XYZ file of C-alpha atoms in Angstrom:
392
model
C 0.116 0.277 -0.011
C 1.072 3.187 -0.723
C 1.255 6.433 2.077
C 1.503 9.526 -1.023
C -0.574 11.313 -2.788
C 0.760 11.306 -6.818
C -2.756 14.446 -7.161
C -2.531 16.879 -5.350
C -4.246 19.664 -7.255
C -7.090 19.631 -8.413
C -5.465 21.982 -11.465
C -2.852 18.959 -12.110
C -4.707 17.973 -15.600
C -3.691 19.134 -18.802
C -5.581 22.617 -20.175
C -7.329 21.535 -23.001
C -9.343 19.040 -19.886
C -10.911 22.315 -18.365
C -11.539 24.161 -22.059
C -13.683 21.661 -23.192
C -15.674 20.983 -20.019
C -16.982 24.357 -20.234
C -18.084 23.483 -23.200
C -19.490 20.401 -22.552
C -21.393 22.593 -19.514
C -22.834 25.582 -22.464
C -23.944 22.575 -24.852
C -24.034 18.812 -23.605
C -25.028 19.078 -20.043
C -26.830 16.370 -19.966
C -25.637 14.466 -21.537
C -23.248 10.648 -19.174
C -20.896 9.079 -21.376
C -18.129 5.640 -20.693
C -14.116 6.064 -20.960
C -12.313 2.520 -20.527
C -8.612 2.433 -20.482
C -6.432 1.262 -24.009
C -3.277 -0.954 -22.559
C -1.490 -0.343 -25.892
C 1.579 -1.643 -24.708
C 0.308 -5.040 -22.895
C 2.470 -3.993 -19.399
C 1.544 -6.624 -17.056
C 0.713 -5.059 -13.700
C 2.596 -6.391 -9.854
C -0.706 -7.556 -7.416
C -3.220 -4.922 -5.739
C -1.615 -2.383 -8.526
C -5.616 -1.797 -8.767
C -6.052 -1.891 -4.903
C -2.963 1.826 -5.187
C -4.986 3.195 -8.224
C -8.139 3.210 -5.879
C -5.809 4.808 -3.342
C -5.097 7.613 -5.502
C -7.922 7.963 -6.419
C -10.157 8.101 -3.506
C -8.233 10.644 -1.983
C -9.211 12.325 -5.375
C -12.018 13.242 -3.624
C -10.345 15.812 -1.144
C -9.028 18.361 -4.107
C -10.529 22.090 -4.649
C -9.828 24.732 -6.532
C -7.759 26.911 -3.828
C -8.932 30.952 -3.546
C -5.129 31.165 -4.908
C -5.670 28.931 -7.956
C -9.198 30.952 -8.680
C -7.521 34.342 -8.530
C -3.890 31.831 -11.484
C -7.065 31.273 -13.975
C -8.813 34.653 -13.947
C -5.694 36.346 -14.550
C -3.870 33.642 -16.938
C -6.803 31.894 -19.035
C -9.137 34.488 -19.518
C -10.975 32.532 -22.099
C -12.262 30.188 -19.237
C -15.326 32.752 -17.776
C -16.395 33.177 -14.444
C -19.670 31.693 -14.579
C -16.917 27.913 -14.901
C -14.722 29.562 -12.767
C -17.277 29.339 -10.604
C -18.641 25.340 -11.349
C -15.189 24.267 -11.394
C -14.889 25.963 -7.399
C -17.426 23.913 -6.725
C -16.160 20.890 -8.481
C -15.823 18.504 -6.180
C -13.991 13.737 -7.516
C -16.106 11.942 -6.912
C -14.668 8.425 -7.156
C -17.795 6.329 -7.234
C -17.815 7.791 -10.963
C -14.482 5.565 -11.336
C -14.644 1.385 -11.237
C -11.899 -0.187 -10.876
C -10.443 -4.574 -11.191
C -6.980 -6.494 -11.406
C -7.272 -10.057 -12.748
C -3.578 -11.373 -12.441
C -2.020 -8.663 -14.774
C -4.411 -7.134 -16.182
C -6.590 -4.051 -15.319
C -9.477 -2.685 -16.275
C -10.398 0.595 -15.469
C -14.623 2.596 -16.535
C -15.086 5.667 -15.886
C -19.192 6.048 -16.617
C -21.223 9.705 -15.679
C -22.056 12.820 -16.804
C -20.247 13.931 -19.277
C -18.991 17.507 -17.559
C -17.455 15.598 -14.617
C -16.342 12.772 -16.220
C -14.363 14.441 -18.436
C -11.786 15.650 -15.461
C -10.299 11.838 -14.229
C -8.313 10.702 -18.281
C -5.455 13.026 -17.147
C -4.745 12.217 -13.544
C -5.440 8.312 -14.082
C -3.093 8.170 -16.530
C -0.135 10.348 -14.907
C -1.227 8.089 -11.853
C -1.114 4.610 -13.498
C 2.797 5.841 -14.787
C 3.984 6.809 -11.332
C 2.014 3.887 -9.190
C 3.903 1.717 -12.713
C 7.753 3.190 -11.834
C 7.391 2.671 -8.245
C 6.292 -0.585 -7.945
C 7.805 -2.465 -10.126
C 11.313 -0.527 -9.054
C 12.439 0.719 -12.039
C 15.327 2.741 -11.488
C 16.024 6.486 -13.145
C 18.037 7.789 -14.513
C 19.765 10.737 -11.479
C 18.839 14.149 -12.325
C 21.965 15.379 -13.088
C 21.728 13.613 -15.860
C 17.799 14.650 -16.775
C 19.437 18.081 -16.539
C 21.661 16.938 -18.729
C 19.774 15.675 -21.574
C 17.216 17.348 -21.675
C 19.619 20.532 -21.049
C 20.652 19.334 -24.513
C 17.280 19.146 -26.443
C 16.783 23.249 -26.160
C 20.082 23.854 -27.002
C 19.087 21.590 -30.424
C 15.672 23.699 -30.369
C 17.500 26.976 -29.812
C 20.066 26.386 -33.228
C 16.413 25.594 -35.427
C 15.070 28.345 -33.561
C 11.503 26.024 -32.960
C 8.661 26.706 -30.244
C 8.401 23.719 -28.079
C 5.467 23.204 -25.963
C 5.213 20.839 -22.961
C 2.836 17.669 -23.135
C 3.829 15.277 -21.305
C 1.867 15.419 -17.899
C -0.466 11.969 -18.895
C 2.771 9.583 -19.050
C 5.116 10.733 -17.135
C 7.698 8.753 -15.040
C 6.641 11.062 -12.360
C 5.130 14.857 -10.746
C 8.542 15.471 -9.649
C 10.720 14.368 -12.357
C 8.091 16.589 -14.362
C 8.687 19.962 -12.526
C 12.027 19.362 -13.258
C 12.077 19.517 -16.497
C 9.825 22.473 -16.262
C 12.310 23.890 -13.942
C 15.057 23.732 -16.943
C 13.479 25.236 -18.969
C 12.786 27.707 -17.129
C 15.923 28.531 -15.760
C 17.222 28.361 -19.520
C 15.203 30.987 -20.203
C 14.742 29.372 -22.920
C 13.424 32.025 -26.056
C 10.544 29.521 -27.935
C 9.312 28.333 -25.148
C 4.751 28.300 -25.357
C 4.186 26.707 -21.893
C 2.863 23.624 -20.886
C 0.036 22.512 -21.512
C -0.421 21.217 -18.018
C -2.187 23.100 -15.691
C -0.927 23.511 -11.944
C 2.389 23.657 -13.669
C 1.279 26.280 -15.094
C 0.444 28.085 -11.898
C 3.494 26.994 -9.822
C 5.540 28.663 -12.800
C 3.349 31.406 -13.073
C 2.473 30.863 -16.665
C -0.821 30.676 -18.933
C -1.236 27.218 -20.149
C -1.785 26.147 -23.846
C -3.998 23.274 -25.193
C -7.230 23.667 -26.917
C -9.315 20.189 -27.393
C -8.738 16.695 -27.605
C -10.274 13.750 -29.673
C -13.601 12.621 -27.228
C -15.155 16.693 -27.954
C -15.318 15.375 -32.747
C -16.157 11.960 -30.955
C -19.444 12.390 -28.804
C -20.515 15.108 -32.030
C -20.521 12.003 -34.087
C -22.318 9.714 -31.641
C -24.931 12.635 -31.962
C -24.564 14.046 -35.137
C -22.620 11.448 -37.521
C -19.047 10.978 -38.160
C -19.579 12.627 -41.928
C -20.196 16.026 -40.751
C -18.631 15.757 -37.080
C -15.410 17.853 -37.985
C -17.599 20.674 -39.035
C -20.182 21.062 -36.731
C -17.031 20.125 -33.469
C -15.773 22.568 -34.793
C -18.846 25.139 -35.158
C -19.707 24.633 -30.947
C -15.911 25.880 -30.624
C -16.057 29.170 -32.947
C -19.143 29.615 -30.828
C -18.213 29.356 -27.467
C -14.888 30.769 -28.073
C -15.374 33.496 -30.140
C -11.671 32.796 -32.499
C -10.034 32.115 -29.161
C -7.963 28.485 -28.122
C -8.286 27.995 -32.910
C -5.956 24.996 -33.439
C -8.400 22.644 -35.044
C -7.594 19.027 -34.580
C -7.154 17.053 -37.593
C -8.310 13.248 -37.171
C -10.226 11.679 -35.506
C -12.205 10.586 -37.999
C -8.658 10.372 -40.519
C -7.485 13.614 -42.171
C -9.116 12.486 -45.751
C -12.298 13.260 -44.202
C -11.266 16.243 -41.432
C -9.868 17.868 -44.950
C -13.686 16.991 -46.324
C -15.943 19.103 -43.482
C -12.966 22.420 -42.900
C -14.256 24.248 -45.464
C -13.036 28.099 -46.003
C -14.312 29.907 -42.950
C -13.493 27.312 -40.981
C -10.238 27.481 -42.098
C -9.832 31.314 -42.622
C -11.502 31.192 -38.420
C -9.416 29.040 -37.047
C -5.642 29.590 -36.417
C -4.387 26.037 -37.612
C -4.288 22.383 -37.558
C -2.834 19.841 -34.603
C -1.167 16.776 -36.420
C -1.221 14.399 -33.817
C -0.740 10.469 -36.229
C 0.593 9.811 -39.653
C 3.178 11.256 -42.068
C 4.066 14.752 -40.833
C 5.468 15.603 -44.198
C 2.015 14.144 -46.020
C 0.218 15.636 -43.506
C 1.638 18.816 -44.433
C 1.601 18.934 -48.164
C -1.821 18.237 -47.729
C -2.775 21.435 -44.627
C -0.608 23.203 -47.496
C -2.769 22.065 -50.380
C -6.194 23.061 -48.768
C -5.264 26.627 -47.645
C -3.958 27.693 -51.156
C -7.600 25.506 -52.628
C -9.182 28.966 -49.954
C -6.265 31.119 -51.097
C -5.238 31.523 -47.033
C -1.734 32.239 -47.597
C 0.009 29.200 -45.765
C 2.353 31.470 -44.441
C -0.208 33.102 -41.760
C -1.019 29.514 -40.854
C 0.408 26.961 -37.650
C 0.777 23.529 -37.349
C 0.988 21.714 -34.087
C 2.786 19.064 -34.317
C 2.160 16.749 -30.851
C 2.922 12.947 -31.870
C 5.553 10.897 -29.808
C 8.078 13.892 -30.827
C 11.494 13.808 -30.345
C 14.844 16.301 -31.870
C 15.703 14.382 -34.532
C 11.417 14.241 -35.932
C 11.210 17.828 -34.852
C 14.440 18.838 -36.768
C 12.310 17.012 -39.816
C 9.417 18.787 -40.146
C 11.339 22.084 -39.404
C 12.761 21.702 -42.498
C 10.638 20.546 -44.501
C 7.691 23.202 -42.516
C 10.506 26.290 -44.250
C 8.861 29.097 -45.990
C 5.650 26.885 -46.146
C 3.817 26.912 -43.254
C 4.573 27.352 -39.551
C 5.478 24.514 -37.178
C 4.329 24.376 -33.265
C 5.981 21.840 -30.810
C 3.906 20.523 -28.145
C 6.235 17.626 -26.768
C 4.873 14.882 -24.563
C 6.886 11.444 -23.380
C 10.080 12.399 -24.564
C 10.139 15.298 -22.097
C 8.762 13.600 -18.170
C 9.717 10.591 -19.023
C 12.867 10.039 -20.925
C 13.858 8.129 -18.482
C 16.754 4.753 -19.861
C 13.460 3.572 -19.332
C 9.984 2.386 -21.578
C 7.663 4.886 -21.009
C 3.968 2.930 -20.855
C 1.347 2.954 -23.690
C -1.858 3.441 -22.232
C -4.604 5.644 -23.285
C -8.058 6.823 -21.644
C -10.562 6.255 -24.046
C -14.602 7.814 -24.221
C -16.037 4.100 -25.501
C -20.040 5.344 -25.174
C -22.438 8.027 -24.750
C -26.239 8.095 -23.502
C -28.475 10.219 -25.667
C -32.016 9.639 -25.735
C -32.053 6.657 -22.791
C -29.301 4.488 -25.318
C -26.131 3.824 -24.790
C -24.474 4.499 -28.354
C -20.930 3.483 -29.607
C -17.781 5.822 -29.644
C -15.500 5.120 -31.893
C -12.287 7.507 -33.194
C -10.449 6.044 -36.951
C -7.365 7.586 -36.852
C -4.382 8.281 -39.436
C -2.998 5.013 -37.999
C -5.199 1.876 -37.745
C -3.235 1.350 -33.595
C -4.111 4.595 -31.883
C -7.916 4.192 -33.607
C -10.347 3.102 -30.296
C -13.802 1.759 -29.730
C -15.668 -1.870 -31.337
C -13.504 -3.616 -33.548
C -17.641 -4.157 -35.399
C -17.901 0.013 -35.539
C -14.388 0.398 -37.244
C -14.450 -2.324 -40.049
C -17.924 -0.771 -40.834
C -16.705 2.796 -40.641
C -13.520 1.568 -42.176
C -15.552 0.828 -45.554
C -17.943 3.229 -45.994
C -14.797 6.493 -45.164
C -14.526 5.916 -48.746
C -17.900 6.425 -50.240
C -18.007 9.834 -47.566
C -18.895 12.917 -49.828
């Protein structure tokens, strides 16, 4: 049994969870959802691992927004209105929404309840699983001195490239302390092109605005309600209505990029500041984005691509070279910052799998540009892949 709390602040979460929660409260307040843990890496968990997760989750019921954190949100997260911040101040995690079981080395986790509540569970639970896994399997990481040296080396590479970067590593971090150490190094090095962290708690600690916009589940829910072929468009339109042009990065691969571009019409292409790439060949995607913008007589050099798919210095260098004088790149670096400690990072995700509409549970899928990142029932994915080529 462990006697420490891995999650010690309600803000120890990714910013896009709060921005989506704000939108969900306004547009889908009565929708219920279900999420499940997907063990992509087939990790074997030690005995009583589920009990350790449960202990940490139960402790999260005590978390609440402090007055200091509330003041921070009002100052640094101006896209969140006062009614939402008041909601968050009253919000408490309910551990009864999380169901955990273990059989041998396998664990099962599912989360069920109002989407406006359950949306905050995913990232902290993944951070809990990751940190506990390394602690309870006696996986010793490299020393802080080596982490500092490695992070500085990466920053020097990025500095020479003059690339804008952000830190996106909460969900698969080696530990809370490693993530904090990496952000301390970035601050100390005064890296000129660092735009911030997606983690709101650490952004508060370091007095910066957090970064992030929306996740795949925002579009997945729209697909369950409106259909796969128009989900991207309606999700983007709803996002624009909520945020009036702020947080203007469109997510491009919930139902493959080909479907996204069919939905990304001239109005939306102009309204959004750019797009996010999270799966598939980045060079092919860059070419597709530029071609799409030019079709609408939009100058690609005034638009951004946010890259967030398993980045490292070599990938960033290659992507930067290809983007030069074509389009503006930005890089959201996750695991390579917060779990580059000489061990294999965990390969787990928690994804929405169904949504309740009119007393009927509707299966939810994600049809990524790459098969291994797709989620949902196999028969639904097969059907979607067959039909996707016929969507006009």
